[in-house]
Each structure stands twice: as C-alpha cells, then as structure tokens.
PDB file of C-alpha atoms in Angstrom:
ATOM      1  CA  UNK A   1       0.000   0.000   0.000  1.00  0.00           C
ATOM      2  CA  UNK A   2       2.696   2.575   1.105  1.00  0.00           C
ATOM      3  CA  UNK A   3       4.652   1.641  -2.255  1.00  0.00           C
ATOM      4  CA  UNK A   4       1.955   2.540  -4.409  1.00  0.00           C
ATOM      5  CA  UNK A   5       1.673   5.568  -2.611  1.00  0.00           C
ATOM      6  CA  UNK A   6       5.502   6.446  -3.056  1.00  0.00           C
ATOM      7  CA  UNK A   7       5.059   5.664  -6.590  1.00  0.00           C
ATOM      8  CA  UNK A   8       1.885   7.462  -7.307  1.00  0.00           C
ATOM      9  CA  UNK A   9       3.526  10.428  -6.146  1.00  0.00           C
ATOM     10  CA  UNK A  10       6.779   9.806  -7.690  1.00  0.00           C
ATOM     11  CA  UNK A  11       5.022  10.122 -11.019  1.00  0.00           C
ATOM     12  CA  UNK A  12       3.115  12.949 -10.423  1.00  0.00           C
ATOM     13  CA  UNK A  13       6.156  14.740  -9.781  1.00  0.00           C
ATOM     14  CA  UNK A  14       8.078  13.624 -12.945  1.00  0.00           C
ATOM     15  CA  UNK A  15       4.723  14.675 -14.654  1.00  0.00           C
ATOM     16  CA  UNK A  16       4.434  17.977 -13.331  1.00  0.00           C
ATOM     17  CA  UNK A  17       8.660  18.687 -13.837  1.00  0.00           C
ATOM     18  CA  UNK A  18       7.501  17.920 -17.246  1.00  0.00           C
ATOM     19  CA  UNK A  19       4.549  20.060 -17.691  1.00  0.00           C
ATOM     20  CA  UNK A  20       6.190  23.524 -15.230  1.00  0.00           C
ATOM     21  CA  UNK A  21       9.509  22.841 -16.926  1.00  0.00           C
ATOM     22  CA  UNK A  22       9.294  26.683 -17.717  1.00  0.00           C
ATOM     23  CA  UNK A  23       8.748  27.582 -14.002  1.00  0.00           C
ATOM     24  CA  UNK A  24      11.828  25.334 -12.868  1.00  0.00           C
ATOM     25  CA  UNK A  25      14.088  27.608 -15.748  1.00  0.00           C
ATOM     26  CA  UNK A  26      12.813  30.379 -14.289  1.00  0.00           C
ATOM     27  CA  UNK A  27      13.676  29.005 -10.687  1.00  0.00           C
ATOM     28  CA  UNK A  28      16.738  28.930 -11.742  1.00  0.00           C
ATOM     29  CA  UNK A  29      17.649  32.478 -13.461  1.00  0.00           C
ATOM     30  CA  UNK A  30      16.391  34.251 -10.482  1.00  0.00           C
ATOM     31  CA  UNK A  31      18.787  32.597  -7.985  1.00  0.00           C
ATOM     32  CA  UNK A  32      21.458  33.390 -10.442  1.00  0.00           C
ATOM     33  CA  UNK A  33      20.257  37.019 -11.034  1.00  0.00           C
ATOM     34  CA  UNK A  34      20.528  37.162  -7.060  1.00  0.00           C
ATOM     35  CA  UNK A  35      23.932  36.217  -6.513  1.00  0.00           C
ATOM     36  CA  UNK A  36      25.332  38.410  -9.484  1.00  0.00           C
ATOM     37  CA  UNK A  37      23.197  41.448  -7.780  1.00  0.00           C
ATOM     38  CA  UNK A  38      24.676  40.291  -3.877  1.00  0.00           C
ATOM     39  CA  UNK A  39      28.676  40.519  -4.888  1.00  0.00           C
ATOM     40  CA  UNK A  40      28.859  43.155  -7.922  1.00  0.00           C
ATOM     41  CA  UNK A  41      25.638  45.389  -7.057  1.00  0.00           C
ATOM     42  CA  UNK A  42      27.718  46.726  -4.240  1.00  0.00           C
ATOM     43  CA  UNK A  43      31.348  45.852  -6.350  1.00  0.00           C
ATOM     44  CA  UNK A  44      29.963  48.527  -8.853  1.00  0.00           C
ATOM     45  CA  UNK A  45      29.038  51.185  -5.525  1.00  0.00           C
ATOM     46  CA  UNK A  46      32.243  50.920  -3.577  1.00  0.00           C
ATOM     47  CA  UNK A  47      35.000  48.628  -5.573  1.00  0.00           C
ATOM     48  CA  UNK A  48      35.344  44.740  -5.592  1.00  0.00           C
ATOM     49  CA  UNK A  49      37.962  45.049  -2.780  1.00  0.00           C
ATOM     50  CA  UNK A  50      36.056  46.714  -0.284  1.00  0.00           C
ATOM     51  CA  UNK A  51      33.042  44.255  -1.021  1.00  0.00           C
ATOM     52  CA  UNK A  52      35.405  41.383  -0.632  1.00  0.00           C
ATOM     53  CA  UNK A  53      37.197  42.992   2.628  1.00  0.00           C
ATOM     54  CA  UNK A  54      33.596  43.318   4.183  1.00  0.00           C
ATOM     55  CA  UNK A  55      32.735  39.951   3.392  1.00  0.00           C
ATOM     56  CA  UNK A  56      35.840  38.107   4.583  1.00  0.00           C
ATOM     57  CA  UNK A  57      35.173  40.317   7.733  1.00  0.00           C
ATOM     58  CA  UNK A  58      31.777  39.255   7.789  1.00  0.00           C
ATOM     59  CA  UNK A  59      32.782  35.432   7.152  1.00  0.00           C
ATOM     60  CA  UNK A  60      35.947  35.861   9.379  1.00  0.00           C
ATOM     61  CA  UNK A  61      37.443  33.788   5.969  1.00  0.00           C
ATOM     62  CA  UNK A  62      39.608  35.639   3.514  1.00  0.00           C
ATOM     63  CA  UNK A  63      37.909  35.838   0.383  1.00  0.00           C
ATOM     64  CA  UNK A  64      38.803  36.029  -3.313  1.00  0.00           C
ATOM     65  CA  UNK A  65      36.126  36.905  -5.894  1.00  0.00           C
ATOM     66  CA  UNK A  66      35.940  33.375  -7.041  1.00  0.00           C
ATOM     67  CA  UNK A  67      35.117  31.936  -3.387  1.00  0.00           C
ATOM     68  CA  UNK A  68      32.663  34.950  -2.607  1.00  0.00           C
ATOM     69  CA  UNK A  69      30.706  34.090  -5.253  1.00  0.00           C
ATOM     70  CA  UNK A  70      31.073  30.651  -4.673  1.00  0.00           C
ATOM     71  CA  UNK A  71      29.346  30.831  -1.517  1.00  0.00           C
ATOM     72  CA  UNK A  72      26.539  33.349  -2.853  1.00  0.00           C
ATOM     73  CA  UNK A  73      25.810  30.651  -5.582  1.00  0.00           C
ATOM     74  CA  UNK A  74      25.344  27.823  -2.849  1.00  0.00           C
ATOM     75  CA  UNK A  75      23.603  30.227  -0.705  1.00  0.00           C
ATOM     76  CA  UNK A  76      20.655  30.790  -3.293  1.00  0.00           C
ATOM     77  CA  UNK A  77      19.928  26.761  -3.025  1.00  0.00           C
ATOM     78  CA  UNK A  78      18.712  27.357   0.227  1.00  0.00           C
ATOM     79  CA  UNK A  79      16.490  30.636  -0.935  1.00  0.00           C
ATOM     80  CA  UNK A  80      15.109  27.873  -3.675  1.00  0.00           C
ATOM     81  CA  UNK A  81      14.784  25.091  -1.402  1.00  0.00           C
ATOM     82  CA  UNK A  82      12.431  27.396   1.591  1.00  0.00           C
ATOM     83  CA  UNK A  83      10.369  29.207  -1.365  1.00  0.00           C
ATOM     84  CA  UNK A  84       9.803  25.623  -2.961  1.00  0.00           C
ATOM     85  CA  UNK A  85       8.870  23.552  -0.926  1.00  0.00           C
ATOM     86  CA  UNK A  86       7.029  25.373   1.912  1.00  0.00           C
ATOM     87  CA  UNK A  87       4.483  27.010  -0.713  1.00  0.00           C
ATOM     88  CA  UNK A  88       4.484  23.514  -2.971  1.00  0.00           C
ATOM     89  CA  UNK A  89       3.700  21.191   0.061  1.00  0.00           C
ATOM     90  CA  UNK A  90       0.757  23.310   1.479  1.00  0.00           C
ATOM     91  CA  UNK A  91      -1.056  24.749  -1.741  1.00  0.00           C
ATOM     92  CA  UNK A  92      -0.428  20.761  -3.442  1.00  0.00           C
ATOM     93  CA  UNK A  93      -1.959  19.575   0.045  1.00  0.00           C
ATOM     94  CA  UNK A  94      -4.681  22.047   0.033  1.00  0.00           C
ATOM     95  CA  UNK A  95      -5.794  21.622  -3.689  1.00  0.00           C
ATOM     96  CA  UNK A  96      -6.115  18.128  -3.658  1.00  0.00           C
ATOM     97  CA  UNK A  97      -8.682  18.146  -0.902  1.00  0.00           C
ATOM     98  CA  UNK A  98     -10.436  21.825  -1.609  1.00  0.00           C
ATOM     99  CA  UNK A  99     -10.382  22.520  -5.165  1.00  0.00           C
ATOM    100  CA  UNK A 100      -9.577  19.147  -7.266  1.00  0.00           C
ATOM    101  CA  UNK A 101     -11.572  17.130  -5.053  1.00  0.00           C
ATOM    102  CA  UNK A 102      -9.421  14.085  -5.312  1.00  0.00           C
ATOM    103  CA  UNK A 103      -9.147  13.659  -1.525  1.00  0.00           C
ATOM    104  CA  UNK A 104     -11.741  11.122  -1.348  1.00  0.00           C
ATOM    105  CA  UNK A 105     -10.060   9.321  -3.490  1.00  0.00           C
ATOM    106  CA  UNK A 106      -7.071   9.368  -1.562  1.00  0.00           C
ATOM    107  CA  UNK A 107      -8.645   7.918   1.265  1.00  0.00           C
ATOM    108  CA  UNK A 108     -10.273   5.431  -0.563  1.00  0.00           C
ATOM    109  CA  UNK A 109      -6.464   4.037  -1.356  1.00  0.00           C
ATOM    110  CA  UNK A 110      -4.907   4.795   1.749  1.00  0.00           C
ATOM    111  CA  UNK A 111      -4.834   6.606   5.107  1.00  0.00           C
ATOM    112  CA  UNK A 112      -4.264  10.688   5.364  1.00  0.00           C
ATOM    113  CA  UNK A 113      -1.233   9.489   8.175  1.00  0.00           C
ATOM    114  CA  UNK A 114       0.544   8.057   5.510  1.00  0.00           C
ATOM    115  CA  UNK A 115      -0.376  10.112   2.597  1.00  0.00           C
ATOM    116  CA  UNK A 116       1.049  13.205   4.533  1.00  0.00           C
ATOM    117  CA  UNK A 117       4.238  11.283   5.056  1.00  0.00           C
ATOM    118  CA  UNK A 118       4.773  10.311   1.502  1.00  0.00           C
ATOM    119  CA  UNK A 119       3.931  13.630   0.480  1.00  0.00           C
ATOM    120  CA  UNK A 120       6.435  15.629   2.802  1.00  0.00           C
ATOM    121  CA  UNK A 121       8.905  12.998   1.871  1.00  0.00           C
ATOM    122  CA  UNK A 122       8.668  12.460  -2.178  1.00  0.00           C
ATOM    123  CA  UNK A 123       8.034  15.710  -3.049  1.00  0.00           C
ATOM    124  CA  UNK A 124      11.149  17.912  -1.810  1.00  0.00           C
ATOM    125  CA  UNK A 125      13.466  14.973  -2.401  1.00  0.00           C
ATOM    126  CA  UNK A 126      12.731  15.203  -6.161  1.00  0.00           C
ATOM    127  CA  UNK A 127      12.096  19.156  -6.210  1.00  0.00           C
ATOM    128  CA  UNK A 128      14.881  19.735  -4.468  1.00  0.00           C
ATOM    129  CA  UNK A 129      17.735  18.102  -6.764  1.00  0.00           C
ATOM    130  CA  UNK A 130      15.437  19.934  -9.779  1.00  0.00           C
ATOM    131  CA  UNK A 131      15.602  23.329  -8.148  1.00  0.00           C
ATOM    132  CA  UNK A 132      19.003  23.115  -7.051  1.00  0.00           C
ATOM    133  CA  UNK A 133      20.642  21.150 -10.514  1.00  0.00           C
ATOM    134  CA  UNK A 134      21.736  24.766 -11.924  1.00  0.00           C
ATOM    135  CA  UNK A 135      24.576  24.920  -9.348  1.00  0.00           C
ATOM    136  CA  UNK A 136      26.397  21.677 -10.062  1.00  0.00           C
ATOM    137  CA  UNK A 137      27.839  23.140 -13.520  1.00  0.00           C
ATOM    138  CA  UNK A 138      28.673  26.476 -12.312  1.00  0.00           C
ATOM    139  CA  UNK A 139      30.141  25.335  -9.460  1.00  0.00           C
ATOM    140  CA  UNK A 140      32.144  22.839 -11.685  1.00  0.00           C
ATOM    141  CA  UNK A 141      33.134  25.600 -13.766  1.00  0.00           C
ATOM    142  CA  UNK A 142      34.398  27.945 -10.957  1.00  0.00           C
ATOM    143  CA  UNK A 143      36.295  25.003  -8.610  1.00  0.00           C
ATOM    144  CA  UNK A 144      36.708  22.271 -11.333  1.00  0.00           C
ATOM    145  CA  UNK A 145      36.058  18.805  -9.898  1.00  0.00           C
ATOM    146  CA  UNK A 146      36.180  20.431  -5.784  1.00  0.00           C
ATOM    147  CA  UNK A 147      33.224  22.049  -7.242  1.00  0.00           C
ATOM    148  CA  UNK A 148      31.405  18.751  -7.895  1.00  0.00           C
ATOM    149  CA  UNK A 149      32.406  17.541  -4.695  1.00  0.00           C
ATOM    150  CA  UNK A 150      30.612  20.899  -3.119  1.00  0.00           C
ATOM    151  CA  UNK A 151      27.961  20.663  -4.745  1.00  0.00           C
ATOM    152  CA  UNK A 152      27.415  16.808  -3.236  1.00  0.00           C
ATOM    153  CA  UNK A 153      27.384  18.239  -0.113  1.00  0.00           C
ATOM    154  CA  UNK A 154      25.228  20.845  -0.341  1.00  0.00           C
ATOM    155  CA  UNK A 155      23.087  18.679  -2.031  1.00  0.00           C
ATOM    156  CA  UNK A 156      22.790  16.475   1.022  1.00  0.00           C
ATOM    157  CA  UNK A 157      22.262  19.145   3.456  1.00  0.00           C
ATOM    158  CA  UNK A 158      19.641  20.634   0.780  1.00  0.00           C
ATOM    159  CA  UNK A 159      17.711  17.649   0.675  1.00  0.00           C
ATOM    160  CA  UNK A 160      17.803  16.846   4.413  1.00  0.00           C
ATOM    161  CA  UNK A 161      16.492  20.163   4.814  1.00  0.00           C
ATOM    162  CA  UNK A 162      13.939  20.125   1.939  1.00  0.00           C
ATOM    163  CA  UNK A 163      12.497  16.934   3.882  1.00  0.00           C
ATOM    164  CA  UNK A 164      12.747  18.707   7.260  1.00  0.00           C
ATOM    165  CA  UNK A 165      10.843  21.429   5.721  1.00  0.00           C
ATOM    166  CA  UNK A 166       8.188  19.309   4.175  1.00  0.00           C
ATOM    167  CA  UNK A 167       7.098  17.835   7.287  1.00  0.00           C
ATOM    168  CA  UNK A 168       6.743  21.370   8.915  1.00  0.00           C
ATOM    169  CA  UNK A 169       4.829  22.522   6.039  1.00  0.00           C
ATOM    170  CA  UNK A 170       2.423  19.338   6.239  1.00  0.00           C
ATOM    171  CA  UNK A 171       1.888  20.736  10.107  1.00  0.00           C
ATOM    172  CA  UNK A 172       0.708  24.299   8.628  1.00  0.00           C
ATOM    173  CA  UNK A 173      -1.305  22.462   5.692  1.00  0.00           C
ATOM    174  CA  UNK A 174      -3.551  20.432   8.025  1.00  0.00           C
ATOM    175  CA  UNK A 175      -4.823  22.869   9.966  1.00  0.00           C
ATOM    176  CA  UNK A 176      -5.307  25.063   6.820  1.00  0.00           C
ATOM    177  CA  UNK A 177      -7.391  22.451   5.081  1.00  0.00           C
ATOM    178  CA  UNK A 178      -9.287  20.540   7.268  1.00  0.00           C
ATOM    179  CA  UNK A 179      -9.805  23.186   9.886  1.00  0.00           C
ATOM    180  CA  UNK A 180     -10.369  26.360   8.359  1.00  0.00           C
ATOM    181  CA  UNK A 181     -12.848  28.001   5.390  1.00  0.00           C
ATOM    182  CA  UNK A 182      -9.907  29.457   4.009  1.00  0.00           C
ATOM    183  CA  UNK A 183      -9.943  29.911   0.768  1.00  0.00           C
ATOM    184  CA  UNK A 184      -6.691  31.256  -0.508  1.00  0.00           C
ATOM    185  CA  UNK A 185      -3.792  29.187   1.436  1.00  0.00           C
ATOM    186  CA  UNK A 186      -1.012  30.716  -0.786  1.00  0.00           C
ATOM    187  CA  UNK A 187      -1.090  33.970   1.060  1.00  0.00           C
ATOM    188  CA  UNK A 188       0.044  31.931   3.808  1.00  0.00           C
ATOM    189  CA  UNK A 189       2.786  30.055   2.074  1.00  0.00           C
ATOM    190  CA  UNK A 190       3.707  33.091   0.177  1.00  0.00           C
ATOM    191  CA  UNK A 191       4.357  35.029   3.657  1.00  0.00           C
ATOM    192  CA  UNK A 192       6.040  31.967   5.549  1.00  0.00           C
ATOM    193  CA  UNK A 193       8.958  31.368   3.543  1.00  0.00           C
ATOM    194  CA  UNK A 194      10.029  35.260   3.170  1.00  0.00           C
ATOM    195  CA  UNK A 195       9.880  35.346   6.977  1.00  0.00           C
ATOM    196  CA  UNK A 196      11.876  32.123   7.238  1.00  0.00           C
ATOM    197  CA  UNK A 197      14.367  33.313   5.180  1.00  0.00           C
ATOM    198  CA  UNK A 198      14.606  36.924   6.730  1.00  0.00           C
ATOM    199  CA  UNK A 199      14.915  35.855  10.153  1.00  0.00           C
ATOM    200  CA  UNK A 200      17.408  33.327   9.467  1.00  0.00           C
ATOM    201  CA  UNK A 201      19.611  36.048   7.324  1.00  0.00           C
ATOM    202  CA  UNK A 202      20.421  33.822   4.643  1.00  0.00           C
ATOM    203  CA  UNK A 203      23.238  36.220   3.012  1.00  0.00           C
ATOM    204  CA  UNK A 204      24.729  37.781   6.487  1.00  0.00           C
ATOM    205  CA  UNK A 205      25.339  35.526  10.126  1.00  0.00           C
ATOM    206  CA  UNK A 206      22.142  34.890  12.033  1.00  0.00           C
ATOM    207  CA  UNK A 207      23.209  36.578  15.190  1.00  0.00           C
ATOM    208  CA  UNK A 208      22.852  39.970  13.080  1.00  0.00           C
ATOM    209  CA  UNK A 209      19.022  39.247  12.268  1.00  0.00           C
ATOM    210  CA  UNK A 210      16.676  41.680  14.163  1.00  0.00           C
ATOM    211  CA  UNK A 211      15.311  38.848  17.094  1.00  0.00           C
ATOM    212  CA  UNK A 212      11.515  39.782  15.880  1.00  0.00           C
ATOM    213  CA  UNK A 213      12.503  38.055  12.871  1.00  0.00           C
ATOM    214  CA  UNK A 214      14.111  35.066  13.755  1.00  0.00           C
ATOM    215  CA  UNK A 215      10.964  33.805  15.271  1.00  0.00           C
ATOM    216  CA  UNK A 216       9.581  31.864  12.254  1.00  0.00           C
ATOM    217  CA  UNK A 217      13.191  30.948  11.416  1.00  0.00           C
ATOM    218  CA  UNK A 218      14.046  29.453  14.179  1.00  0.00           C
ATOM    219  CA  UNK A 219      10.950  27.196  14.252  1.00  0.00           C
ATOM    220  CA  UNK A 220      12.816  25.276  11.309  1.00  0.00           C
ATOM    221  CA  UNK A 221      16.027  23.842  10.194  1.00  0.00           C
ATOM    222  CA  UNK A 222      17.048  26.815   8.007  1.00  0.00           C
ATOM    223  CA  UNK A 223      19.328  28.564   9.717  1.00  0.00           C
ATOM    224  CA  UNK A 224      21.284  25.903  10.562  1.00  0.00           C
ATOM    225  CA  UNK A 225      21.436  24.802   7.343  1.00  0.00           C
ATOM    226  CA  UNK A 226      22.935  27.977   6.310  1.00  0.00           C
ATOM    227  CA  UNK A 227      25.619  27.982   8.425  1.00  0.00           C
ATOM    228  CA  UNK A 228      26.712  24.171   7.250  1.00  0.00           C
ATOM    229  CA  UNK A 229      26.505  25.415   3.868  1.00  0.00           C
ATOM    230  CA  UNK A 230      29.202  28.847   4.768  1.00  0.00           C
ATOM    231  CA  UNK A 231      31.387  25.863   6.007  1.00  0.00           C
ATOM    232  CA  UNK A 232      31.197  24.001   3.298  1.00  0.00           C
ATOM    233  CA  UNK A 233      31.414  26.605   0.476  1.00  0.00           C
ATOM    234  CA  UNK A 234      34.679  28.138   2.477  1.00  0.00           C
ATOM    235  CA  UNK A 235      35.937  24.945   4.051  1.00  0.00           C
ATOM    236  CA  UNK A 236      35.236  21.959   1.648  1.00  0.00           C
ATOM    237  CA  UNK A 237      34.144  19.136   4.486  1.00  0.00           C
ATOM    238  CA  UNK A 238      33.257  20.082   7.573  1.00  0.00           C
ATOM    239  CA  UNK A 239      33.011  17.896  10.386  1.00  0.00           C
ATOM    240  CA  UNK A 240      30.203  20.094  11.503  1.00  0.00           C
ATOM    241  CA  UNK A 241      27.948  17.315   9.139  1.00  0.00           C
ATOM    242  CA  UNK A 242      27.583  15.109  11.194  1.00  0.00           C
ATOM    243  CA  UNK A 243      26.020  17.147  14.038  1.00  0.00           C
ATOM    244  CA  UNK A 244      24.153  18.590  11.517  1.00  0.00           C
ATOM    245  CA  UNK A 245      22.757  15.741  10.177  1.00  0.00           C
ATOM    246  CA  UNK A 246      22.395  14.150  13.695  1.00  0.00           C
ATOM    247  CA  UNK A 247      20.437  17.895  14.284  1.00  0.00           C
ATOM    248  CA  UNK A 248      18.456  17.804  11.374  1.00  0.00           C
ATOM    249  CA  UNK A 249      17.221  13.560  11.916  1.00  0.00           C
ATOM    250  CA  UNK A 250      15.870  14.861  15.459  1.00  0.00           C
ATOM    251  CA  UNK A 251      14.195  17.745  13.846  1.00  0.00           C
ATOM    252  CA  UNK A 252      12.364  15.932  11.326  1.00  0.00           C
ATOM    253  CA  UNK A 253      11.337  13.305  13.430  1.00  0.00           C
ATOM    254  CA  UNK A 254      10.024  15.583  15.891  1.00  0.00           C
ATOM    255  CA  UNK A 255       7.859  17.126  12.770  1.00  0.00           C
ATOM    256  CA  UNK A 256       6.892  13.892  11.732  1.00  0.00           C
ATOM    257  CA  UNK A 257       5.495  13.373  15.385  1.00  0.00           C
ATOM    258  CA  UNK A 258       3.264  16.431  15.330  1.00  0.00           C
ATOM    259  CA  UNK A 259       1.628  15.778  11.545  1.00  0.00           C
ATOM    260  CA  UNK A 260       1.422  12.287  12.223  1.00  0.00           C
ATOM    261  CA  UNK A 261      -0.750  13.483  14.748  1.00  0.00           C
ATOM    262  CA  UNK A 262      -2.401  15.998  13.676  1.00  0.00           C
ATOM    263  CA  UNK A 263      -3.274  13.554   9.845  1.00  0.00           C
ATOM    264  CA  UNK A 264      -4.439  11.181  12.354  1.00  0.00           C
ATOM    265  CA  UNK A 265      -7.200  13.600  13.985  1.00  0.00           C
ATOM    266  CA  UNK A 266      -7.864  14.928  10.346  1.00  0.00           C
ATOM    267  CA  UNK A 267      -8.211  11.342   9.045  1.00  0.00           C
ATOM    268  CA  UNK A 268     -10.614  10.864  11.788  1.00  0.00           C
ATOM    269  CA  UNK A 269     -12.990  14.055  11.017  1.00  0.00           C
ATOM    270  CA  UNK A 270     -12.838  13.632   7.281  1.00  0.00           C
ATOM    271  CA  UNK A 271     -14.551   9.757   7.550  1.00  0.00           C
ATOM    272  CA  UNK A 272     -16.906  10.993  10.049  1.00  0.00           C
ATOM    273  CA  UNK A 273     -17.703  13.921   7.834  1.00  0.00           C
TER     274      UNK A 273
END
C-alpha cells in the first residue's frame, strides 16, 4: 500500500517537472540574477575590494572573488529550497482536498497518516535536486572537480532540509485544510517562507538578524542549514555534518510526530464527515 503511494507520487512529480519545466528555468535564473546582484551590485558602488574585505570580515574567511561568489551561488539553493517547498507542500496539500476534489479518493487508497508522510517525503526529495541542478555546472566551472564535490554536499544538506521542511509545512497544511474556510492558502505560504528566510539572514550571520525576525526561522532547520553550507562553500568538508545531520534527523522526526498526529485527527474528522 505505502509503495503505491511512493510511486503514485513519484510520477506525479516527474509529470508535473515535465509540464512547469518553464517555471523550474525560471527558478533557476532568479537565484542566479541574485547572486550576481549580492557581490557586484555593491562591487559597482564601492569597488570589488572593499566588497570582498567586508565579506571576509563578515565570514571571518579571507575571500577572493571566485570563493565569494562561490558561496553566494550555494547560498541561493537554500532561498530555492524554503520558497519551494514550503508554498508547494501546502497549496499541493490544500488543492487536492479543496479545489480538485481528489481527496476522497485518496482515502479510498490509503490513510491521510501516511499520505502526509509520503507527500512531505517524495516531493522535496525530487524538487529539491530539480531546483538546485543549476549549481552543479557552475560550481564545476568555478572550482573544477572540488566544485562537484561541493555541490554533493550541499546537495545532502539541501535535501535533508527540503524533507525537514516538508514535514513542517504538512503541520501548517492540516490545519489550513481541514480546519479552516480558508480559501486562498497561498497567502500563507507566500508570507512563511520570506519570513523564514529573513529571520534566518540567509546572506549575512544569524546573530545579526533583528530577534523579531528570527521567530519563524528558528521554528525550522534553516538557519542551521545555512551555516553548514558557509562551512562548506569556504571549508570543503566540515566535520560540523555530522552534528548537523544528527540535528536535522531529530528535527524531522520531531515534525513527523506532530503531523502524524495531527493527519491522524484529520483522518478521523474527514470519515466521520
């Protein structure tokens, strides 16, 4: 049962990369747009140098143009990975039981508890590689093969996070579409992951971030995640990983927890109806 699940979901992804191909390009040139704006937007105000000299203060790493960009590049996978997958797992969650009206269908074939679990799991793991595939050649390019090895890495921490992530959206969703008349769910997505991402200060050190706005942040994996992938883009292989990854398991699980629970109540009122 759970199999056809994972594959019934596994194909509606491939499907879907197939049909929004054009909104996966443009997923791509923004990121890219970004980290040309971060390093020679303020290169073309005050001189390369200085930007570099601020940065390796910043970083407490001494920089060349090559690494700073480097890191900027590898730094817009995690902008992709938070916008992606916190708006795709809630409005995909909410459509299919609000607007497309295949949840009864779904429960026909299986349980919401392990629908929800599939879905937080299946789709970032193959978004996430999608969204992110831009960076392995341009990394390549910059660093030669070191560059492939980065991008491995950031890959994993990426994905781990991109799974985090989907069970914490799948704890928003539930509420959102079995407990509320709301109608429009993407001005809830579409206002989570900007606050994520500015309270976890994706392009300067979290400890900098205003406290108001680390609230939502800190409620996730993120900013963690970007301070693995500073040590990875400046360092290679960190032996911070493994925490990380050790930090990131306990996270999820503790997500999977509270959905499972929450599916399981949801599960319960949708049968009764």
């Amino acid at each position: 049962m759970v199999l056809r699940v994972l594959n019934a979901l596994t194909y509606r992804e491939v499907a879907w990369f197939r049909r929004f191909f054009a909104d996966y390009v443009i997923s791509w040139i923004f990121p890219l747009a970004l980290s040309v704006g971060v390093i020679f937007l303020p290169a073309s105000i005050s001189g390369v140098n200085t930007v570099l000299s601020r940065m390796s203060n910043l970083f407490n790493y001494q920089m060349d143009l090559k690494t700073a960009y480097s890191l900027a590049l590898a730094l817009t996978g995690i902008v992709n990975v938070v916008a992606i997958v916190i708006n795709d797992v809630i409005q995909t969650m909410f459509a299919e039981f609000r607007f497309m009206e295949v949840g009864w269908m779904i429960l026909e074939t299986t349980g919401l508890v392990k629908y929800t679990i599939a879905n937080a799991i299946i789709r970032p793991a193959i978004m996430t590689p999608l969204a992110t595939l831009f960076l392995a050649p341009l990394l390549l390019y910059l660093n030669g093969f070191s560059g492939l090895v980065t991008f491995a890495l950031l890959e994993l921490v990426f994905i781990a996070t991109s799974i985090a992530l989907g069970f914490y959206s799948t704890i928003v969703a539930i509420p959102l579409t079995f407990h509320t008349k709301i109608s429009r769910p993407w001005t809830i997505a579409n206002t989570l992951a900007p606050a994520i991402l500015a309270g976890t200060g994706v392009y300067i050190p979290v400890n900098l971030v205003p406290a108001i706005l680390r609230f939502f942040a800190y409620s996730t994996p993120v900013p963690r995640s970007c301070e693995i992938v500073y040590l990875i883009s400046l360092r290679g292989f960190p032996s911070e990983i493994t925490l990380f990854l050790v930090f990131i398991t306990f996270l999820t699980s503790l997500y999977l927890a509270v959905s499972g629970i929450l599916s399981k109540n949801a599960d319960a009122r949708v049968r009764k109806g």
